[in-house]
Amino acid sequence: MQKRIVLDLDLCCGCRSCEAACKAAFKGEARIRHGDIAGVAYLPLACKHCKQPLCLASCPVEAITKDDNTGLVTRSAMVCIGCKSCAFACPFGVIDAPLVRHISQKCSLCADRDEGPRCVAACSSGALQWLSDEEIEQHEVGMRMVSKDLFFRRKA
Amino acid sequence: MKNIDPKTITIKRALCPFCSFGCEFGIIFNDFGIKGVEYVKDGNSNGRLCPRGSAAAMYLDHPRRSTMPLKSGKAVVWSKMAKELRKVVGSPKSVAVTFDRNVTPEEYAAIVGFCDSVGIGYTASTYFEPEHNLRPFLEKPFAPADLDKAKIAFVLGDIFNQAPMSSRAIIEWKMKDKKNELIAIDSLNTHTAGFASQFLRVNIGTEPLLLLALAQENLDGVDIAKVTGIDARVVKELSNKIKNSSKGVIFASLPFGHTYDPGLYAESLDRMHEFSGMKVVPFVEFAGYEGSQPFVSIMEMVKRKKIKNLINFGELFPFYYPQLAGSLKGLNIYATSTLKHTDHTLLPVPLSLEKEGTVVTTFGKRKLTGNIEPPSGAKSVEAILSMLSSGSSTGKMPHAVEKKIDVKERARRIAEITETKKKSFKLVGEKVAYNFLGFLEGEILKINPYDATELGIGADDIVTIKSKYDAADLPVRITEDVDQGLLAAPAETPAVRGLFEYEIDSELQAVNFIPTEVKICRKG
């Protein structure tokens, strides 16, 4: 895979700009969602485009495919029958079970947009970043602690 | 079937009108119309866009977008509407003209000029959002250097959720130097508070009292610690730290129904500024015109049956204040709007995104681009005015009159409210960008786990909340972010906003929407 979405949890302010960007672009589909770890953090959840995707394995109609070159796991809207097998198979729970327009909601890393995913472009605090493997290695993620408050953020 | 040629895709730049941060973005058009938003790197927010900005394209061609004049929900052609309006303004003594925050200074000048030329004497502001009290602080624009120099910053309210674009600069400033202190003040636990070095969780509506105490104002007879819930030692230490520090910033927001006295809130910020030299940076919705006139006088005229017709320019009034309906009984209301409503007579107008003109942002005055065409049935304010009168003139902008308020008396009043034993739940308003007009998600009611257990309410249940004005059904979220006895909801749609109680502030002649007593039960 050429680039990945990287989450710097220290920076996420829980505004759901990412989710809004996704929902607005994909007509109501929230392909990135949020998890709320009560009292600790807000956690944007996006498809990890797994090396061996269980959603792909579970799909009875081969609507989900993996591009060997880019690593992108995509769902064909035309083939998907809305059986929710992928939603139940996903170990990260990033494919939302409720269907939109009778098909599952699957992140495509905004393959239609040259500049990368819209959730990253919209992210208000810069918590979501679009990085290559080399950039990730050089990037400091999760090393800074923003708050001293044990209650909500990790302690400094 | 028509093939889409990718070359026909065009991107039109616009200034986001949905908060005072003034982000820029592009609206993508293809052969079929609006396709979405594009993130422009050289804009004010470096291409980032909060949920409101992302929803902008949804707003532009929303199914509820108004494209025809409506009379109690029924479509009327413009020529017929113009005839009716001409008849109305033909008796100027029985007409009042009002305007809310969505009117630009240029439009405002045209409206005032029109009123002068036809002899309409009753004009007033319907910008009732509590945040309008913070509007004067926008006169001194914020520059990123103000924060760079600061060693301490206060945040009042959940600004990371209200104006998410503010978050990056504040978080970076805090990470830059471990000694930089971020102090959050709010009655609700918020995401913004989660980033704070110190979170002062005050009792509901007592923020102004804490600010006055920090500014070492003498509030005889008010026990600050008891009323605000913040230890006197903490207040004293912090107050000494900020005294004459000048190197600091106070970021302030004031959502609908969040505090008892918005006038005192603004005054206390002013006193904090005088005491510490810290700069006050408000986060409000776009504000166009600069004048302020009391709507209370219009209400009085309606009561005395002197006014029969009211024309409002803007987008909020009367649809977003249903609780005022009682005091406006018998009045024919003509209101400009960008969304369809079934009440009153509606005149479709362009969104701020589609206008030309000036707006005031946190960073100073900006020009709206006017690049995007409004729906064909919408008419600009100037076009509506020209239909009603021949010739055009521009009026003068009245300057807001500075009014002195009795701080001690007002502080005592808040103390009394706080000390009164609660008989029922208090509903507090929040401002959450993601809930913008309910386009992306409807409002969710927050309730404390203890209260939820007492009432037999479980996660994701739907509850009915009733105030003296109305009732609404909302899904619940059980969270310790709200204290016991409190309920919090973003006040974005008329259904929720209509629950909030209003008070007339006789000193400032203002209409204030305040935390409200409500009853709650599981639906069904």
GROMACS .gro file of N, CA and C in nm, chain B residues 45-124:
model
  240
  201SER      N    1  -0.799   2.800   0.688
  201SER     CA    2  -0.781   2.682   0.775
  201SER      C    3  -0.694   2.578   0.708
  202ASN      N    4  -0.621   2.620   0.605
  202ASN     CA    5  -0.531   2.530   0.533
  202ASN      C    6  -0.603   2.408   0.478
  203GLY      N    7  -0.722   2.429   0.430
  203GLY     CA    8  -0.798   2.321   0.366
  203GLY      C    9  -0.883   2.239   0.461
  204ARG      N   10  -0.858   2.250   0.591
  204ARG     CA   11  -0.937   2.170   0.684
  204ARG      C   12  -1.079   2.228   0.690
  205LEU      N   13  -1.171   2.142   0.723
  205LEU     CA   14  -1.310   2.186   0.722
  205LEU      C   15  -1.389   2.111   0.829
  206CYS      N   16  -1.463   2.182   0.908
  206CYS     CA   17  -1.540   2.119   1.016
  206CYS      C   18  -1.670   2.060   0.958
  207PRO      N   19  -1.749   1.991   1.040
  207PRO     CA   20  -1.871   1.930   0.986
  207PRO      C   21  -1.964   2.029   0.917
  208ARG      N   22  -1.968   2.153   0.965
  208ARG     CA   23  -2.057   2.252   0.901
  208ARG      C   24  -2.009   2.280   0.759
  209GLY      N   25  -1.878   2.297   0.743
  209GLY     CA   26  -1.823   2.325   0.611
  209GLY      C   27  -1.848   2.208   0.517
  210SER      N   28  -1.827   2.086   0.568
  210SER     CA   29  -1.850   1.968   0.484
  210SER      C   30  -1.996   1.957   0.443
  211ALA      N   31  -2.085   2.005   0.531
  211ALA     CA   32  -2.229   1.996   0.501
  211ALA      C   33  -2.275   2.110   0.409
  212ALA      N   34  -2.183   2.201   0.374
  212ALA     CA   35  -2.223   2.318   0.295
  212ALA      C   36  -2.285   2.278   0.161
  213ALA      N   37  -2.224   2.177   0.096
  213ALA     CA   38  -2.277   2.134  -0.033
  213ALA      C   39  -2.416   2.072  -0.015
  214MET      N   40  -2.434   2.003   0.099
  214MET     CA   41  -2.566   1.944   0.128
  214MET      C   42  -2.669   2.055   0.144
  215TYR      N   43  -2.626   2.164   0.208
  215TYR     CA   44  -2.717   2.277   0.233
  215TYR      C   45  -2.759   2.341   0.100
  216LEU      N   46  -2.660   2.359   0.011
  216LEU     CA   47  -2.689   2.431  -0.114
  216LEU      C   48  -2.801   2.368  -0.195
  217ASP      N   49  -2.800   2.233  -0.203
  217ASP     CA   50  -2.912   2.172  -0.277
  217ASP      C   51  -2.990   2.075  -0.189
  218HIS      N   52  -3.014   2.117  -0.066
  218HIS     CA   53  -3.091   2.037   0.029
  218HIS      C   54  -3.238   2.028  -0.018
  219PRO      N   55  -3.301   1.913   0.001
  219PRO     CA   56  -3.443   1.903  -0.040
  219PRO      C   57  -3.532   2.008   0.029
  220ARG      N   58  -3.487   2.055   0.145
  220ARG     CA   59  -3.568   2.157   0.216
  220ARG      C   60  -3.533   2.299   0.173
  221ARG      N   61  -3.443   2.314   0.077
  221ARG     CA   62  -3.403   2.448   0.031
  221ARG      C   63  -3.525   2.519  -0.027
  222SER      N   64  -3.548   2.641   0.013
  222SER     CA   65  -3.667   2.713  -0.035
  222SER      C   66  -3.638   2.777  -0.169
  223THR      N   67  -3.727   2.752  -0.263
  223THR     CA   68  -3.708   2.802  -0.399
  223THR      C   69  -3.828   2.880  -0.449
  224MET      N   70  -3.933   2.882  -0.370
  224MET     CA   71  -4.055   2.955  -0.408
  224MET      C   72  -4.110   3.024  -0.284
  225PRO      N   73  -4.173   3.141  -0.298
  225PRO     CA   74  -4.241   3.198  -0.181
  225PRO      C   75  -4.348   3.100  -0.133
  226LEU      N   76  -4.361   3.087  -0.003
  226LEU     CA   77  -4.461   2.996   0.054
  226LEU      C   78  -4.552   3.073   0.149
  227LYS      N   79  -4.679   3.046   0.139
  227LYS     CA   80  -4.776   3.107   0.232
  227LYS      C   81  -4.837   2.992   0.311
  228SER      N   82  -4.805   2.982   0.437
  228SER     CA   83  -4.844   2.868   0.521
  228SER      C   84  -4.815   2.735   0.450
  229GLY      N   85  -4.702   2.727   0.387
  229GLY     CA   86  -4.657   2.604   0.323
  229GLY      C   87  -4.701   2.589   0.177
  230LYS      N   88  -4.788   2.679   0.129
  230LYS     CA   89  -4.836   2.668  -0.010
  230LYS      C   90  -4.760   2.765  -0.100
  231ALA      N   91  -4.718   2.715  -0.216
  231ALA     CA   92  -4.637   2.796  -0.307
  231ALA      C   93  -4.718   2.912  -0.367
  232VAL      N   94  -4.651   3.026  -0.377
  232VAL     CA   95  -4.712   3.147  -0.436
  232VAL      C   96  -4.610   3.202  -0.535
  233VAL      N   97  -4.659   3.256  -0.647
  233VAL     CA   98  -4.561   3.312  -0.743
  233VAL      C   99  -4.511   3.447  -0.690
  234TRP      N  100  -4.390   3.484  -0.731
  234TRP     CA  101  -4.326   3.607  -0.680
  234TRP      C  102  -4.410   3.731  -0.710
  235SER      N  103  -4.473   3.734  -0.833
  235SER     CA  104  -4.547   3.855  -0.870
  235SER      C  105  -4.664   3.878  -0.774
  236LYS      N  106  -4.729   3.769  -0.735
  236LYS     CA  107  -4.842   3.779  -0.643
  236LYS      C  108  -4.792   3.822  -0.504
  237MET      N  109  -4.677   3.763  -0.466
  237MET     CA  110  -4.618   3.796  -0.336
  237MET      C  111  -4.576   3.943  -0.332
  238ALA      N  112  -4.518   3.990  -0.442
  238ALA     CA  113  -4.475   4.129  -0.448
  238ALA      C  114  -4.594   4.223  -0.433
  239LYS      N  115  -4.704   4.187  -0.496
  239LYS     CA  116  -4.826   4.268  -0.489
  239LYS      C  117  -4.873   4.277  -0.343
  240GLU      N  118  -4.872   4.162  -0.276
  240GLU     CA  119  -4.916   4.157  -0.136
  240GLU      C  120  -4.825   4.240  -0.046
  241LEU      N  121  -4.694   4.226  -0.071
  241LEU     CA  122  -4.597   4.301   0.012
  241LEU      C  123  -4.608   4.452  -0.012
  242ARG      N  124  -4.635   4.488  -0.137
  242ARG     CA  125  -4.649   4.632  -0.169
  242ARG      C  126  -4.770   4.689  -0.092
  243LYS      N  127  -4.874   4.608  -0.084
  243LYS     CA  128  -4.994   4.651  -0.011
  243LYS      C  129  -4.960   4.668   0.139
  244VAL      N  130  -4.879   4.573   0.189
  244VAL     CA  131  -4.841   4.578   0.331
  244VAL      C  132  -4.760   4.704   0.361
  245VAL      N  133  -4.660   4.731   0.280
  245VAL     CA  134  -4.576   4.849   0.308
  245VAL      C  135  -4.647   4.979   0.270
  246GLY      N  136  -4.762   4.965   0.205
  246GLY     CA  137  -4.844   5.083   0.175
  246GLY      C  138  -4.901   5.146   0.301
  247SER      N  139  -4.908   5.069   0.409
  247SER     CA  140  -4.950   5.124   0.540
  247SER      C  141  -4.831   5.114   0.636
  248PRO      N  142  -4.732   5.200   0.617
  248PRO     CA  143  -4.605   5.183   0.691
  248PRO      C  144  -4.617   5.194   0.843
  249LYS      N  145  -4.721   5.261   0.890
  249LYS     CA  146  -4.735   5.277   1.036
  249LYS      C  147  -4.768   5.146   1.107
  250SER      N  148  -4.819   5.050   1.030
  250SER     CA  149  -4.856   4.923   1.093
  250SER      C  150  -4.754   4.813   1.062
  251VAL      N  151  -4.637   4.854   1.011
  251VAL     CA  152  -4.535   4.755   0.971
  251VAL      C  153  -4.408   4.770   1.055
  252ALA      N  154  -4.354   4.657   1.093
  252ALA     CA  155  -4.221   4.656   1.157
  252ALA      C  156  -4.127   4.578   1.068
  253VAL      N  157  -4.003   4.624   1.060
  253VAL     CA  158  -3.902   4.552   0.982
  253VAL      C  159  -3.790   4.509   1.077
  254THR      N  160  -3.756   4.382   1.072
  254THR     CA  161  -3.651   4.330   1.160
  254THR      C  162  -3.544   4.258   1.077
  255PHE      N  163  -3.433   4.226   1.142
  255PHE     CA  164  -3.323   4.163   1.068
  255PHE      C  165  -3.240   4.082   1.167
  256ASP      N  166  -3.197   3.963   1.124
  256ASP     CA  167  -3.114   3.882   1.214
  256ASP      C  168  -2.970   3.876   1.165
  257ARG      N  169  -2.893   3.784   1.223
  257ARG     CA  170  -2.747   3.787   1.199
  257ARG      C  171  -2.706   3.755   1.056
  258ASN      N  172  -2.797   3.696   0.978
  258ASN     CA  173  -2.759   3.655   0.843
  258ASN      C  174  -2.767   3.768   0.740
  259VAL      N  175  -2.783   3.889   0.789
  259VAL     CA  176  -2.790   4.005   0.700
  259VAL      C  177  -2.652   4.071   0.696
  260THR      N  178  -2.602   4.096   0.576
  260THR     CA  179  -2.471   4.161   0.565
  260THR      C  180  -2.486   4.312   0.591
  261PRO      N  181  -2.378   4.383   0.621
  261PRO     CA  182  -2.390   4.528   0.641
  261PRO      C  183  -2.448   4.599   0.519
  262GLU      N  184  -2.412   4.549   0.399
  262GLU     CA  185  -2.463   4.611   0.276
  262GLU      C  186  -2.615   4.593   0.266
  263GLU      N  187  -2.660   4.472   0.298
  263GLU     CA  188  -2.804   4.446   0.295
  263GLU      C  189  -2.874   4.529   0.402
  264TYR      N  190  -2.809   4.537   0.517
  264TYR     CA  191  -2.868   4.613   0.627
  264TYR      C  192  -2.886   4.760   0.589
  265ALA      N  193  -2.785   4.816   0.526
  265ALA     CA  194  -2.793   4.956   0.484
  265ALA      C  195  -2.908   4.975   0.384
  266ALA      N  196  -2.926   4.877   0.295
  266ALA     CA  197  -3.036   4.886   0.197
  266ALA      C  198  -3.171   4.878   0.267
  267ILE      N  199  -3.180   4.791   0.369
  267ILE     CA  200  -3.308   4.775   0.441
  267ILE      C  201  -3.343   4.904   0.515
  268VAL      N  202  -3.243   4.960   0.584
  268VAL     CA  203  -3.267   5.084   0.660
  268VAL      C  204  -3.305   5.198   0.563
  269GLY      N  205  -3.236   5.203   0.450
  269GLY     CA  206  -3.267   5.305   0.349
  269GLY      C  207  -3.410   5.291   0.298
  270PHE      N  208  -3.451   5.166   0.277
  270PHE     CA  209  -3.587   5.137   0.230
  270PHE      C  210  -3.689   5.183   0.335
  271CYS      N  211  -3.663   5.148   0.461
  271CYS     CA  212  -3.756   5.185   0.570
  271CYS      C  213  -3.770   5.337   0.577
  272ASP      N  214  -3.657   5.407   0.565
  272ASP     CA  215  -3.660   5.554   0.569
  272ASP      C  216  -3.745   5.609   0.453
  273SER      N  217  -3.724   5.548   0.335
  273SER     CA  218  -3.791   5.604   0.217
  273SER      C  219  -3.942   5.579   0.217
  274VAL      N  220  -3.987   5.466   0.276
  274VAL     CA  221  -4.132   5.440   0.275
  274VAL      C  222  -4.199   5.481   0.407
  275GLY      N  223  -4.118   5.520   0.506
  275GLY     CA  224  -4.176   5.569   0.633
  275GLY      C  225  -4.204   5.462   0.736
  276ILE      N  226  -4.128   5.351   0.730
  276ILE     CA  227  -4.144   5.248   0.834
  276ILE      C  228  -4.054   5.286   0.952
  277GLY      N  229  -4.116   5.307   1.067
  277GLY     CA  230  -4.041   5.357   1.182
  277GLY      C  231  -3.998   5.249   1.280
  278TYR      N  232  -4.067   5.137   1.278
  278TYR     CA  233  -4.035   5.031   1.374
  278TYR      C  234  -3.935   4.933   1.313
  279THR      N  235  -3.812   4.941   1.356
  279THR     CA  236  -3.712   4.844   1.310
  279THR      C  237  -3.640   4.788   1.432
  280ALA      N  238  -3.601   4.664   1.424
  280ALA     CA  239  -3.532   4.603   1.539
  280ALA      C  240  -3.452   4.482   1.496
   0.00000   0.00000   0.00000
